[in-house]
JSON list of C-alpha atoms in Angstrom, two decimals:
[
{"chain": "A", "resi": 176, "resn": "UNK", "atom": "CA", "xyz": [7.22, 3.70, 17.81]},
{"chain": "A", "resi": 177, "resn": "UNK", "atom": "CA", "xyz": [8.97, 6.82, 16.58]},
{"chain": "A", "resi": 178, "resn": "UNK", "atom": "CA", "xyz": [7.33, 8.35, 13.44]},
{"chain": "A", "resi": 179, "resn": "UNK", "atom": "CA", "xyz": [10.74, 9.30, 12.06]},
{"chain": "A", "resi": 180, "resn": "UNK", "atom": "CA", "xyz": [12.09, 5.76, 12.35]},
{"chain": "A", "resi": 181, "resn": "UNK", "atom": "CA", "xyz": [8.90, 4.36, 10.80]},
{"chain": "A", "resi": 182, "resn": "UNK", "atom": "CA", "xyz": [9.16, 6.74, 7.88]},
{"chain": "A", "resi": 183, "resn": "UNK", "atom": "CA", "xyz": [12.83, 5.84, 7.45]},
{"chain": "A", "resi": 184, "resn": "UNK", "atom": "CA", "xyz": [12.00, 2.15, 7.56]},
{"chain": "A", "resi": 185, "resn": "UNK", "atom": "CA", "xyz": [9.44, 2.46, 4.77]},
{"chain": "A", "resi": 186, "resn": "UNK", "atom": "CA", "xyz": [11.80, 4.58, 2.67]},
{"chain": "A", "resi": 187, "resn": "UNK", "atom": "CA", "xyz": [14.64, 2.14, 3.27]},
{"chain": "A", "resi": 188, "resn": "UNK", "atom": "CA", "xyz": [12.50, -0.80, 2.18]},
{"chain": "A", "resi": 189, "resn": "UNK", "atom": "CA", "xyz": [11.62, 1.01, -1.05]},
{"chain": "A", "resi": 190, "resn": "UNK", "atom": "CA", "xyz": [15.31, 1.80, -1.64]},
{"chain": "A", "resi": 191, "resn": "UNK", "atom": "CA", "xyz": [16.27, -1.87, -1.20]},
{"chain": "A", "resi": 192, "resn": "UNK", "atom": "CA", "xyz": [13.58, -3.00, -3.64]},
{"chain": "A", "resi": 193, "resn": "UNK", "atom": "CA", "xyz": [14.62, -0.40, -6.22]},
{"chain": "A", "resi": 194, "resn": "UNK", "atom": "CA", "xyz": [18.29, -1.39, -5.85]},
{"chain": "A", "resi": 195, "resn": "UNK", "atom": "CA", "xyz": [17.34, -5.02, -6.41]},
{"chain": "A", "resi": 196, "resn": "UNK", "atom": "CA", "xyz": [15.33, -4.19, -9.51]},
{"chain": "A", "resi": 197, "resn": "UNK", "atom": "CA", "xyz": [18.21, -2.17, -10.95]},
{"chain": "A", "resi": 198, "resn": "UNK", "atom": "CA", "xyz": [20.70, -4.94, -10.16]},
{"chain": "A", "resi": 199, "resn": "UNK", "atom": "CA", "xyz": [18.49, -7.60, -11.71]},
{"chain": "A", "resi": 200, "resn": "UNK", "atom": "CA", "xyz": [17.89, -5.49, -14.80]},
{"chain": "A", "resi": 201, "resn": "UNK", "atom": "CA", "xyz": [21.47, -4.36, -15.38]},
{"chain": "A", "resi": 202, "resn": "UNK", "atom": "CA", "xyz": [23.65, -7.14, -14.02]},
{"chain": "A", "resi": 203, "resn": "UNK", "atom": "CA", "xyz": [21.44, -10.15, -14.71]},
{"chain": "A", "resi": 204, "resn": "UNK", "atom": "CA", "xyz": [22.12, -11.71, -11.31]},
{"chain": "A", "resi": 205, "resn": "UNK", "atom": "CA", "xyz": [21.26, -15.34, -10.70]},
{"chain": "A", "resi": 206, "resn": "UNK", "atom": "CA", "xyz": [18.59, -16.09, -8.11]},
{"chain": "A", "resi": 207, "resn": "UNK", "atom": "CA", "xyz": [21.15, -17.17, -5.48]},
{"chain": "A", "resi": 208, "resn": "UNK", "atom": "CA", "xyz": [23.30, -14.08, -6.01]},
{"chain": "A", "resi": 209, "resn": "UNK", "atom": "CA", "xyz": [20.22, -11.84, -5.96]},
{"chain": "A", "resi": 210, "resn": "UNK", "atom": "CA", "xyz": [19.05, -13.21, -2.62]},
{"chain": "A", "resi": 211, "resn": "UNK", "atom": "CA", "xyz": [22.52, -12.77, -1.11]},
{"chain": "A", "resi": 212, "resn": "UNK", "atom": "CA", "xyz": [22.69, -9.26, -2.57]},
{"chain": "A", "resi": 213, "resn": "UNK", "atom": "CA", "xyz": [19.29, -8.44, -1.05]},
{"chain": "A", "resi": 214, "resn": "UNK", "atom": "CA", "xyz": [20.29, -9.34, 2.46]},
{"chain": "A", "resi": 215, "resn": "UNK", "atom": "CA", "xyz": [23.77, -7.79, 2.24]},
{"chain": "A", "resi": 216, "resn": "UNK", "atom": "CA", "xyz": [22.40, -4.53, 0.88]},
{"chain": "A", "resi": 217, "resn": "UNK", "atom": "CA", "xyz": [19.73, -4.28, 3.55]},
{"chain": "A", "resi": 218, "resn": "UNK", "atom": "CA", "xyz": [22.24, -4.92, 6.35]},
{"chain": "A", "resi": 219, "resn": "UNK", "atom": "CA", "xyz": [24.70, -2.44, 4.84]},
{"chain": "A", "resi": 220, "resn": "UNK", "atom": "CA", "xyz": [22.18, 0.39, 4.49]},
{"chain": "A", "resi": 221, "resn": "UNK", "atom": "CA", "xyz": [20.75, -0.32, 7.95]},
{"chain": "A", "resi": 222, "resn": "UNK", "atom": "CA", "xyz": [24.21, -0.25, 9.52]},
{"chain": "A", "resi": 223, "resn": "UNK", "atom": "CA", "xyz": [25.05, 2.99, 7.78]},
{"chain": "A", "resi": 224, "resn": "UNK", "atom": "CA", "xyz": [21.86, 4.54, 9.17]},
{"chain": "A", "resi": 225, "resn": "UNK", "atom": "CA", "xyz": [22.65, 3.15, 12.62]},
{"chain": "A", "resi": 226, "resn": "UNK", "atom": "CA", "xyz": [19.39, 1.21, 13.08]},
{"chain": "A", "resi": 227, "resn": "UNK", "atom": "CA", "xyz": [19.01, -2.39, 11.81]},
{"chain": "A", "resi": 228, "resn": "UNK", "atom": "CA", "xyz": [15.61, -3.08, 10.25]},
{"chain": "A", "resi": 229, "resn": "UNK", "atom": "CA", "xyz": [13.28, -4.99, 12.53]},
{"chain": "A", "resi": 230, "resn": "UNK", "atom": "CA", "xyz": [12.33, -8.54, 11.56]},
{"chain": "A", "resi": 231, "resn": "UNK", "atom": "CA", "xyz": [9.87, -11.05, 12.95]},
{"chain": "A", "resi": 232, "resn": "UNK", "atom": "CA", "xyz": [10.77, -14.54, 14.19]},
{"chain": "A", "resi": 233, "resn": "UNK", "atom": "CA", "xyz": [10.83, -15.82, 10.60]},
{"chain": "A", "resi": 234, "resn": "UNK", "atom": "CA", "xyz": [13.19, -13.08, 9.44]},
{"chain": "A", "resi": 235, "resn": "UNK", "atom": "CA", "xyz": [10.49, -11.10, 7.61]},
{"chain": "A", "resi": 236, "resn": "UNK", "atom": "CA", "xyz": [10.10, -7.31, 7.53]},
{"chain": "A", "resi": 237, "resn": "UNK", "atom": "CA", "xyz": [6.43, -6.37, 7.78]},
{"chain": "A", "resi": 238, "resn": "UNK", "atom": "CA", "xyz": [4.89, -3.13, 6.53]},
{"chain": "A", "resi": 239, "resn": "UNK", "atom": "CA", "xyz": [1.27, -1.96, 6.74]},
{"chain": "A", "resi": 240, "resn": "UNK", "atom": "CA", "xyz": [0.10, 0.01, 3.72]},
{"chain": "A", "resi": 241, "resn": "UNK", "atom": "CA", "xyz": [-2.83, 2.24, 4.70]},
{"chain": "A", "resi": 242, "resn": "UNK", "atom": "CA", "xyz": [-4.76, 4.06, 2.00]},
{"chain": "A", "resi": 243, "resn": "UNK", "atom": "CA", "xyz": [-7.01, 6.96, 2.96]},
{"chain": "A", "resi": 244, "resn": "UNK", "atom": "CA", "xyz": [-8.84, 9.73, 1.14]},
{"chain": "A", "resi": 245, "resn": "UNK", "atom": "CA", "xyz": [-7.08, 12.80, 2.50]},
{"chain": "A", "resi": 246, "resn": "UNK", "atom": "CA", "xyz": [-8.21, 16.21, 3.72]},
{"chain": "A", "resi": 247, "resn": "UNK", "atom": "CA", "xyz": [-9.87, 17.15, 0.42]},
{"chain": "A", "resi": 248, "resn": "UNK", "atom": "CA", "xyz": [-12.40, 14.32, 0.64]},
{"chain": "A", "resi": 249, "resn": "UNK", "atom": "CA", "xyz": [-15.24, 13.29, 2.89]},
{"chain": "A", "resi": 250, "resn": "UNK", "atom": "CA", "xyz": [-14.19, 10.73, 5.50]},
{"chain": "A", "resi": 251, "resn": "UNK", "atom": "CA", "xyz": [-10.62, 11.76, 4.79]},
{"chain": "A", "resi": 252, "resn": "UNK", "atom": "CA", "xyz": [-8.97, 9.89, 7.68]},
{"chain": "A", "resi": 253, "resn": "UNK", "atom": "CA", "xyz": [-10.78, 6.58, 7.23]},
{"chain": "A", "resi": 254, "resn": "UNK", "atom": "CA", "xyz": [-8.24, 3.93, 6.22]},
{"chain": "A", "resi": 255, "resn": "UNK", "atom": "CA", "xyz": [-10.42, 2.19, 3.65]},
{"chain": "A", "resi": 256, "resn": "UNK", "atom": "CA", "xyz": [-7.47, 0.29, 2.18]},
{"chain": "A", "resi": 257, "resn": "UNK", "atom": "CA", "xyz": [-5.33, -1.85, 4.47]},
{"chain": "A", "resi": 258, "resn": "UNK", "atom": "CA", "xyz": [-2.66, -4.19, 3.11]},
{"chain": "A", "resi": 259, "resn": "UNK", "atom": "CA", "xyz": [-0.09, -6.06, 5.14]},
{"chain": "A", "resi": 260, "resn": "UNK", "atom": "CA", "xyz": [3.11, -6.53, 3.13]},
{"chain": "A", "resi": 261, "resn": "UNK", "atom": "CA", "xyz": [5.67, -9.07, 4.34]},
{"chain": "A", "resi": 262, "resn": "UNK", "atom": "CA", "xyz": [9.15, -8.83, 2.82]},
{"chain": "A", "resi": 263, "resn": "UNK", "atom": "CA", "xyz": [11.30, -11.98, 2.84]},
{"chain": "A", "resi": 264, "resn": "UNK", "atom": "CA", "xyz": [14.91, -10.77, 2.34]},
{"chain": "A", "resi": 265, "resn": "UNK", "atom": "CA", "xyz": [16.31, -14.29, 1.85]},
{"chain": "A", "resi": 266, "resn": "UNK", "atom": "CA", "xyz": [13.99, -15.04, -1.08]},
{"chain": "A", "resi": 267, "resn": "UNK", "atom": "CA", "xyz": [13.55, -11.49, -2.33]},
{"chain": "A", "resi": 268, "resn": "UNK", "atom": "CA", "xyz": [9.74, -11.84, -2.24]},
{"chain": "A", "resi": 269, "resn": "UNK", "atom": "CA", "xyz": [6.86, -9.77, -0.89]},
{"chain": "A", "resi": 270, "resn": "UNK", "atom": "CA", "xyz": [3.52, -11.27, 0.18]},
{"chain": "A", "resi": 271, "resn": "UNK", "atom": "CA", "xyz": [0.38, -9.11, 0.44]},
{"chain": "A", "resi": 272, "resn": "UNK", "atom": "CA", "xyz": [-2.66, -9.66, 2.66]},
{"chain": "A", "resi": 273, "resn": "UNK", "atom": "CA", "xyz": [-5.64, -7.35, 2.18]},
{"chain": "A", "resi": 274, "resn": "UNK", "atom": "CA", "xyz": [-7.69, -6.65, 5.31]},
{"chain": "A", "resi": 275, "resn": "UNK", "atom": "CA", "xyz": [-11.40, -5.92, 4.67]},
{"chain": "A", "resi": 276, "resn": "UNK", "atom": "CA", "xyz": [-12.27, -2.38, 5.71]},
{"chain": "A", "resi": 277, "resn": "UNK", "atom": "CA", "xyz": [-15.61, -3.55, 7.19]},
{"chain": "A", "resi": 278, "resn": "UNK", "atom": "CA", "xyz": [-13.99, -6.06, 9.53]},
{"chain": "A", "resi": 279, "resn": "UNK", "atom": "CA", "xyz": [-15.45, -5.44, 13.00]},
{"chain": "A", "resi": 280, "resn": "UNK", "atom": "CA", "xyz": [-12.86, -5.22, 15.79]},
{"chain": "A", "resi": 281, "resn": "UNK", "atom": "CA", "xyz": [-12.79, -4.19, 19.43]},
{"chain": "A", "resi": 282, "resn": "UNK", "atom": "CA", "xyz": [-11.78, -0.61, 20.14]},
{"chain": "A", "resi": 283, "resn": "UNK", "atom": "CA", "xyz": [-10.71, 0.90, 23.41]},
{"chain": "A", "resi": 284, "resn": "UNK", "atom": "CA", "xyz": [-13.19, 0.88, 26.31]},
{"chain": "A", "resi": 285, "resn": "UNK", "atom": "CA", "xyz": [-14.85, -2.24, 24.91]},
{"chain": "A", "resi": 286, "resn": "UNK", "atom": "CA", "xyz": [-16.48, -0.56, 21.91]},
{"chain": "A", "resi": 287, "resn": "UNK", "atom": "CA", "xyz": [-16.60, -2.33, 18.53]},
{"chain": "A", "resi": 288, "resn": "UNK", "atom": "CA", "xyz": [-16.56, -0.83, 15.06]},
{"chain": "A", "resi": 289, "resn": "UNK", "atom": "CA", "xyz": [-15.10, -1.27, 11.58]},
{"chain": "A", "resi": 290, "resn": "UNK", "atom": "CA", "xyz": [-11.34, -1.44, 11.41]},
{"chain": "A", "resi": 291, "resn": "UNK", "atom": "CA", "xyz": [-11.22, 1.36, 8.84]},
{"chain": "A", "resi": 292, "resn": "UNK", "atom": "CA", "xyz": [-12.37, 3.84, 11.51]},
{"chain": "A", "resi": 293, "resn": "UNK", "atom": "CA", "xyz": [-9.84, 2.82, 14.19]},
{"chain": "A", "resi": 294, "resn": "UNK", "atom": "CA", "xyz": [-7.12, 5.22, 13.10]},
{"chain": "A", "resi": 295, "resn": "UNK", "atom": "CA", "xyz": [-9.56, 8.14, 12.86]},
{"chain": "A", "resi": 296, "resn": "UNK", "atom": "CA", "xyz": [-11.15, 7.35, 16.22]},
{"chain": "A", "resi": 297, "resn": "UNK", "atom": "CA", "xyz": [-7.85, 7.31, 18.08]},
{"chain": "A", "resi": 298, "resn": "UNK", "atom": "CA", "xyz": [-6.49, 10.24, 16.05]},
{"chain": "A", "resi": 299, "resn": "UNK", "atom": "CA", "xyz": [-9.42, 12.39, 17.19]},
{"chain": "A", "resi": 300, "resn": "UNK", "atom": "CA", "xyz": [-9.41, 10.96, 20.71]},
{"chain": "A", "resi": 301, "resn": "UNK", "atom": "CA", "xyz": [-5.82, 12.17, 21.08]},
{"chain": "A", "resi": 302, "resn": "UNK", "atom": "CA", "xyz": [-6.66, 15.65, 19.73]},
{"chain": "A", "resi": 303, "resn": "UNK", "atom": "CA", "xyz": [-5.32, 14.89, 16.24]},
{"chain": "A", "resi": 304, "resn": "UNK", "atom": "CA", "xyz": [-2.51, 12.69, 17.54]},
{"chain": "A", "resi": 305, "resn": "UNK", "atom": "CA", "xyz": [-1.17, 10.78, 14.52]},
{"chain": "A", "resi": 306, "resn": "UNK", "atom": "CA", "xyz": [1.12, 8.62, 16.63]},
{"chain": "A", "resi": 307, "resn": "UNK", "atom": "CA", "xyz": [-1.78, 7.42, 18.80]},
{"chain": "A", "resi": 308, "resn": "UNK", "atom": "CA", "xyz": [-3.87, 6.67, 15.73]},
{"chain": "A", "resi": 309, "resn": "UNK", "atom": "CA", "xyz": [-1.27, 4.72, 13.79]},
{"chain": "A", "resi": 310, "resn": "UNK", "atom": "CA", "xyz": [0.12, 2.82, 16.78]},
{"chain": "A", "resi": 311, "resn": "UNK", "atom": "CA", "xyz": [-3.42, 1.69, 17.67]},
{"chain": "A", "resi": 312, "resn": "UNK", "atom": "CA", "xyz": [-3.98, 0.51, 14.09]},
{"chain": "A", "resi": 313, "resn": "UNK", "atom": "CA", "xyz": [-0.65, -1.34, 13.94]},
{"chain": "A", "resi": 314, "resn": "UNK", "atom": "CA", "xyz": [-1.35, -3.04, 17.27]},
{"chain": "A", "resi": 315, "resn": "UNK", "atom": "CA", "xyz": [-4.80, -4.15, 16.07]},
{"chain": "A", "resi": 316, "resn": "UNK", "atom": "CA", "xyz": [-3.46, -5.54, 12.78]},
{"chain": "A", "resi": 317, "resn": "UNK", "atom": "CA", "xyz": [-0.85, -7.48, 14.76]},
{"chain": "A", "resi": 318, "resn": "UNK", "atom": "CA", "xyz": [-3.58, -8.79, 17.08]},
{"chain": "A", "resi": 319, "resn": "UNK", "atom": "CA", "xyz": [-5.84, -10.09, 14.31]},
{"chain": "A", "resi": 320, "resn": "UNK", "atom": "CA", "xyz": [-3.10, -11.47, 12.03]},
{"chain": "A", "resi": 321, "resn": "UNK", "atom": "CA", "xyz": [-0.53, -12.60, 14.62]},
{"chain": "A", "resi": 322, "resn": "UNK", "atom": "CA", "xyz": [2.07, -10.84, 12.49]},
{"chain": "A", "resi": 323, "resn": "UNK", "atom": "CA", "xyz": [4.19, -8.16, 14.20]},
{"chain": "A", "resi": 324, "resn": "UNK", "atom": "CA", "xyz": [4.12, -4.99, 12.08]},
{"chain": "A", "resi": 325, "resn": "UNK", "atom": "CA", "xyz": [7.37, -3.04, 12.14]},
{"chain": "A", "resi": 326, "resn": "UNK", "atom": "CA", "xyz": [6.69, -0.22, 9.69]},
{"chain": "A", "resi": 327, "resn": "UNK", "atom": "CA", "xyz": [3.89, 1.53, 7.83]},
{"chain": "A", "resi": 328, "resn": "UNK", "atom": "CA", "xyz": [3.23, 3.73, 4.81]},
{"chain": "A", "resi": 329, "resn": "UNK", "atom": "CA", "xyz": [0.15, 5.96, 4.48]},
{"chain": "A", "resi": 330, "resn": "UNK", "atom": "CA", "xyz": [-0.97, 7.07, 1.02]},
{"chain": "A", "resi": 331, "resn": "UNK", "atom": "CA", "xyz": [-3.86, 9.41, 0.23]},
{"chain": "A", "resi": 332, "resn": "UNK", "atom": "CA", "xyz": [-5.81, 9.73, -3.03]},
{"chain": "A", "resi": 333, "resn": "UNK", "atom": "CA", "xyz": [-3.78, 12.66, -4.36]},
{"chain": "A", "resi": 334, "resn": "UNK", "atom": "CA", "xyz": [-0.48, 10.92, -3.57]},
{"chain": "A", "resi": 335, "resn": "UNK", "atom": "CA", "xyz": [-1.70, 7.77, -5.31]},
{"chain": "A", "resi": 336, "resn": "UNK", "atom": "CA", "xyz": [-2.66, 9.69, -8.47]},
{"chain": "A", "resi": 337, "resn": "UNK", "atom": "CA", "xyz": [0.63, 11.58, -8.51]},
{"chain": "A", "resi": 338, "resn": "UNK", "atom": "CA", "xyz": [2.64, 8.37, -8.07]},
{"chain": "A", "resi": 339, "resn": "UNK", "atom": "CA", "xyz": [0.93, 6.60, -11.00]},
{"chain": "A", "resi": 340, "resn": "UNK", "atom": "CA", "xyz": [1.24, 9.66, -13.24]},
{"chain": "A", "resi": 341, "resn": "UNK", "atom": "CA", "xyz": [4.93, 9.95, -12.36]},
{"chain": "A", "resi": 342, "resn": "UNK", "atom": "CA", "xyz": [5.30, 6.47, -13.89]},
{"chain": "A", "resi": 343, "resn": "UNK", "atom": "CA", "xyz": [3.39, 7.57, -17.00]},
{"chain": "A", "resi": 344, "resn": "UNK", "atom": "CA", "xyz": [0.57, 5.22, -16.06]},
{"chain": "A", "resi": 345, "resn": "UNK", "atom": "CA", "xyz": [0.34, 1.46, -15.59]},
{"chain": "A", "resi": 346, "resn": "UNK", "atom": "CA", "xyz": [-0.92, -1.45, -17.67]},
{"chain": "A", "resi": 347, "resn": "UNK", "atom": "CA", "xyz": [-3.58, -3.66, -16.10]},
{"chain": "A", "resi": 348, "resn": "UNK", "atom": "CA", "xyz": [-5.35, -6.70, -17.53]},
{"chain": "A", "resi": 349, "resn": "UNK", "atom": "CA", "xyz": [-8.95, -6.15, -16.43]},
{"chain": "A", "resi": 350, "resn": "UNK", "atom": "CA", "xyz": [-10.40, -9.58, -15.66]},
{"chain": "A", "resi": 351, "resn": "UNK", "atom": "CA", "xyz": [-14.09, -8.67, -15.85]},
{"chain": "A", "resi": 352, "resn": "UNK", "atom": "CA", "xyz": [-16.07, -5.61, -16.97]},
{"chain": "A", "resi": 353, "resn": "UNK", "atom": "CA", "xyz": [-16.72, -3.00, -14.30]},
{"chain": "A", "resi": 354, "resn": "UNK", "atom": "CA", "xyz": [-19.70, -0.65, -14.29]},
{"chain": "A", "resi": 355, "resn": "UNK", "atom": "CA", "xyz": [-20.28, 1.66, -11.33]},
{"chain": "A", "resi": 356, "resn": "UNK", "atom": "CA", "xyz": [-22.98, 4.35, -11.62]},
{"chain": "A", "resi": 357, "resn": "UNK", "atom": "CA", "xyz": [-22.39, 5.53, -8.04]},
{"chain": "A", "resi": 358, "resn": "UNK", "atom": "CA", "xyz": [-18.74, 6.46, -8.09]},
{"chain": "A", "resi": 359, "resn": "UNK", "atom": "CA", "xyz": [-18.22, 9.38, -5.64]},
{"chain": "A", "resi": 360, "resn": "UNK", "atom": "CA", "xyz": [-17.80, 12.72, -7.37]},
{"chain": "A", "resi": 361, "resn": "UNK", "atom": "CA", "xyz": [-17.70, 16.43, -6.64]},
{"chain": "A", "resi": 362, "resn": "UNK", "atom": "CA", "xyz": [-20.13, 18.10, -4.21]},
{"chain": "A", "resi": 363, "resn": "UNK", "atom": "CA", "xyz": [-21.37, 14.77, -2.80]},
{"chain": "A", "resi": 364, "resn": "UNK", "atom": "CA", "xyz": [-22.62, 13.71, -6.22]},
{"chain": "A", "resi": 365, "resn": "UNK", "atom": "CA", "xyz": [-21.99, 10.55, -8.24]},
{"chain": "A", "resi": 366, "resn": "UNK", "atom": "CA", "xyz": [-20.66, 9.78, -11.69]},
{"chain": "A", "resi": 367, "resn": "UNK", "atom": "CA", "xyz": [-20.41, 6.68, -13.88]},
{"chain": "A", "resi": 368, "resn": "UNK", "atom": "CA", "xyz": [-17.17, 4.75, -14.08]},
{"chain": "A", "resi": 369, "resn": "UNK", "atom": "CA", "xyz": [-16.90, 1.80, -16.43]},
{"chain": "A", "resi": 370, "resn": "UNK", "atom": "CA", "xyz": [-14.10, -0.24, -17.94]},
{"chain": "A", "resi": 371, "resn": "UNK", "atom": "CA", "xyz": [-14.11, -3.22, -20.27]},
{"chain": "A", "resi": 372, "resn": "UNK", "atom": "CA", "xyz": [-12.56, -6.62, -19.62]},
{"chain": "A", "resi": 373, "resn": "UNK", "atom": "CA", "xyz": [-9.45, -6.03, -21.67]},
{"chain": "A", "resi": 374, "resn": "UNK", "atom": "CA", "xyz": [-5.80, -5.00, -21.20]},
{"chain": "A", "resi": 375, "resn": "UNK", "atom": "CA", "xyz": [-5.98, -1.35, -20.20]},
{"chain": "A", "resi": 376, "resn": "UNK", "atom": "CA", "xyz": [-3.54, 1.52, -19.70]},
{"chain": "A", "resi": 377, "resn": "UNK", "atom": "CA", "xyz": [-4.52, 3.64, -16.68]},
{"chain": "A", "resi": 378, "resn": "UNK", "atom": "CA", "xyz": [-3.38, 7.11, -15.78]},
{"chain": "A", "resi": 379, "resn": "UNK", "atom": "CA", "xyz": [-3.43, 8.13, -12.11]},
{"chain": "A", "resi": 380, "resn": "UNK", "atom": "CA", "xyz": [-7.06, 9.28, -12.01]},
{"chain": "A", "resi": 381, "resn": "UNK", "atom": "CA", "xyz": [-8.37, 6.16, -13.79]},
{"chain": "A", "resi": 382, "resn": "UNK", "atom": "CA", "xyz": [-6.21, 3.85, -11.67]},
{"chain": "A", "resi": 383, "resn": "UNK", "atom": "CA", "xyz": [-7.69, 5.48, -8.55]},
{"chain": "A", "resi": 384, "resn": "UNK", "atom": "CA", "xyz": [-11.21, 4.88, -9.83]},
{"chain": "A", "resi": 385, "resn": "UNK", "atom": "CA", "xyz": [-10.37, 1.28, -10.66]},
{"chain": "A", "resi": 386, "resn": "UNK", "atom": "CA", "xyz": [-8.92, 0.71, -7.19]},
{"chain": "A", "resi": 387, "resn": "UNK", "atom": "CA", "xyz": [-11.62, 2.63, -5.34]},
{"chain": "A", "resi": 388, "resn": "UNK", "atom": "CA", "xyz": [-14.87, 1.57, -7.06]},
{"chain": "A", "resi": 389, "resn": "UNK", "atom": "CA", "xyz": [-16.99, -0.87, -5.07]},
{"chain": "A", "resi": 390, "resn": "UNK", "atom": "CA", "xyz": [-20.72, -0.08, -5.30]},
{"chain": "A", "resi": 391, "resn": "UNK", "atom": "CA", "xyz": [-21.34, -2.56, -8.12]},
{"chain": "A", "resi": 392, "resn": "UNK", "atom": "CA", "xyz": [-19.02, -5.26, -6.75]},
{"chain": "A", "resi": 393, "resn": "UNK", "atom": "CA", "xyz": [-17.65, -6.09, -3.28]},
{"chain": "A", "resi": 394, "resn": "UNK", "atom": "CA", "xyz": [-14.78, -5.21, -0.99]},
{"chain": "A", "resi": 395, "resn": "UNK", "atom": "CA", "xyz": [-13.15, -8.51, -1.93]},
{"chain": "A", "resi": 396, "resn": "UNK", "atom": "CA", "xyz": [-13.21, -7.56, -5.62]},
{"chain": "A", "resi": 397, "resn": "UNK", "atom": "CA", "xyz": [-11.87, -4.14, -4.77]},
{"chain": "A", "resi": 398, "resn": "UNK", "atom": "CA", "xyz": [-9.01, -5.65, -2.76]},
{"chain": "A", "resi": 399, "resn": "UNK", "atom": "CA", "xyz": [-8.13, -7.83, -5.75]},
{"chain": "A", "resi": 400, "resn": "UNK", "atom": "CA", "xyz": [-8.11, -4.78, -8.06]},
{"chain": "A", "resi": 401, "resn": "UNK", "atom": "CA", "xyz": [-5.88, -2.90, -5.64]},
{"chain": "A", "resi": 402, "resn": "UNK", "atom": "CA", "xyz": [-3.41, -5.77, -5.65]},
{"chain": "A", "resi": 403, "resn": "UNK", "atom": "CA", "xyz": [-3.55, -5.72, -9.46]},
{"chain": "A", "resi": 404, "resn": "UNK", "atom": "CA", "xyz": [-2.47, -2.09, -9.39]},
{"chain": "A", "resi": 405, "resn": "UNK", "atom": "CA", "xyz": [0.49, -2.92, -7.13]},
{"chain": "A", "resi": 406, "resn": "UNK", "atom": "CA", "xyz": [1.48, -5.81, -9.42]},
{"chain": "A", "resi": 407, "resn": "UNK", "atom": "CA", "xyz": [1.24, -3.45, -12.40]},
{"chain": "A", "resi": 408, "resn": "UNK", "atom": "CA", "xyz": [3.52, -0.96, -10.65]},
{"chain": "A", "resi": 409, "resn": "UNK", "atom": "CA", "xyz": [6.10, -3.68, -9.98]},
{"chain": "A", "resi": 410, "resn": "UNK", "atom": "CA", "xyz": [5.92, -4.89, -13.59]},
{"chain": "A", "resi": 411, "resn": "UNK", "atom": "CA", "xyz": [6.36, -1.33, -14.86]},
{"chain": "A", "resi": 412, "resn": "UNK", "atom": "CA", "xyz": [9.40, -0.79, -12.67]},
{"chain": "A", "resi": 413, "resn": "UNK", "atom": "CA", "xyz": [10.97, -4.10, -13.74]},
{"chain": "A", "resi": 414, "resn": "UNK", "atom": "CA", "xyz": [10.43, -3.28, -17.40]},
{"chain": "A", "resi": 415, "resn": "UNK", "atom": "CA", "xyz": [11.58, 0.33, -17.35]},
{"chain": "A", "resi": 416, "resn": "UNK", "atom": "CA", "xyz": [14.38, 0.62, -14.79]},
{"chain": "A", "resi": 417, "resn": "UNK", "atom": "CA", "xyz": [17.84, 1.14, -16.23]},
{"chain": "A", "resi": 418, "resn": "UNK", "atom": "CA", "xyz": [20.87, 3.29, -15.58]},
{"chain": "A", "resi": 419, "resn": "UNK", "atom": "CA", "xyz": [19.52, 5.82, -18.07]},
{"chain": "A", "resi": 420, "resn": "UNK", "atom": "CA", "xyz": [16.35, 6.78, -16.23]},
{"chain": "A", "resi": 421, "resn": "UNK", "atom": "CA", "xyz": [17.38, 6.85, -12.57]},
{"chain": "A", "resi": 422, "resn": "UNK", "atom": "CA", "xyz": [15.96, 10.38, -12.46]},
{"chain": "A", "resi": 423, "resn": "UNK", "atom": "CA", "xyz": [12.52, 8.79, -12.68]},
{"chain": "A", "resi": 424, "resn": "UNK", "atom": "CA", "xyz": [13.44, 6.42, -9.85]},
{"chain": "A", "resi": 425, "resn": "UNK", "atom": "CA", "xyz": [14.45, 9.38, -7.70]},
{"chain": "A", "resi": 426, "resn": "UNK", "atom": "CA", "xyz": [11.14, 11.11, -8.43]},
{"chain": "A", "resi": 427, "resn": "UNK", "atom": "CA", "xyz": [9.19, 7.99, -7.47]}
]
């Protein structure tokens, strides 16, 4: 897979979703019209770019979202967050499946390890070859889910924080109190992160802590919190998008 085409595919998917949100907000389309508009827009943009978006046998466009720490953090290339997003153009819906980072899978040469280290292992094996790392990860996700993955998006901690702050934060209804006295901090130290079970407004840094914390809970709880953040982003976009703030859309 060509990295440029993968990047374009992810960007194109975001553009289609944003166009749909604007249309729904401004024009008040009915569900039937919105679905037809979704598919027509996607085909039009794809044709203009010269490459139709790839779909699976059910007509879905599948994207792997891989979250990693980044070069400024320890274990920077470990993909600790893995979400498979499946976009149904006919219904205008997206379904998310979180993949546990500690899931043991077979690597090359018969070795086994956690799936979160597959990208890094192949990246280093290929002398910092990103294409080898990401293609290996996409192939493995397809193998274990039976879902062909056409595109991907990789987001590091700093990018995550910047994205949330660009939206002026997000609102999340915290379902249960969270107390973590071993949240990773500067110089390999730890700090306390806690939040009450109550509707909360998170800036980028706090949203990252909420999505990243796991010592006092489990990876399943963390996956749920990460999906809450994504839902909060979608809700914020739906509520705020209009023809008067498209500059914010462009920044996002």
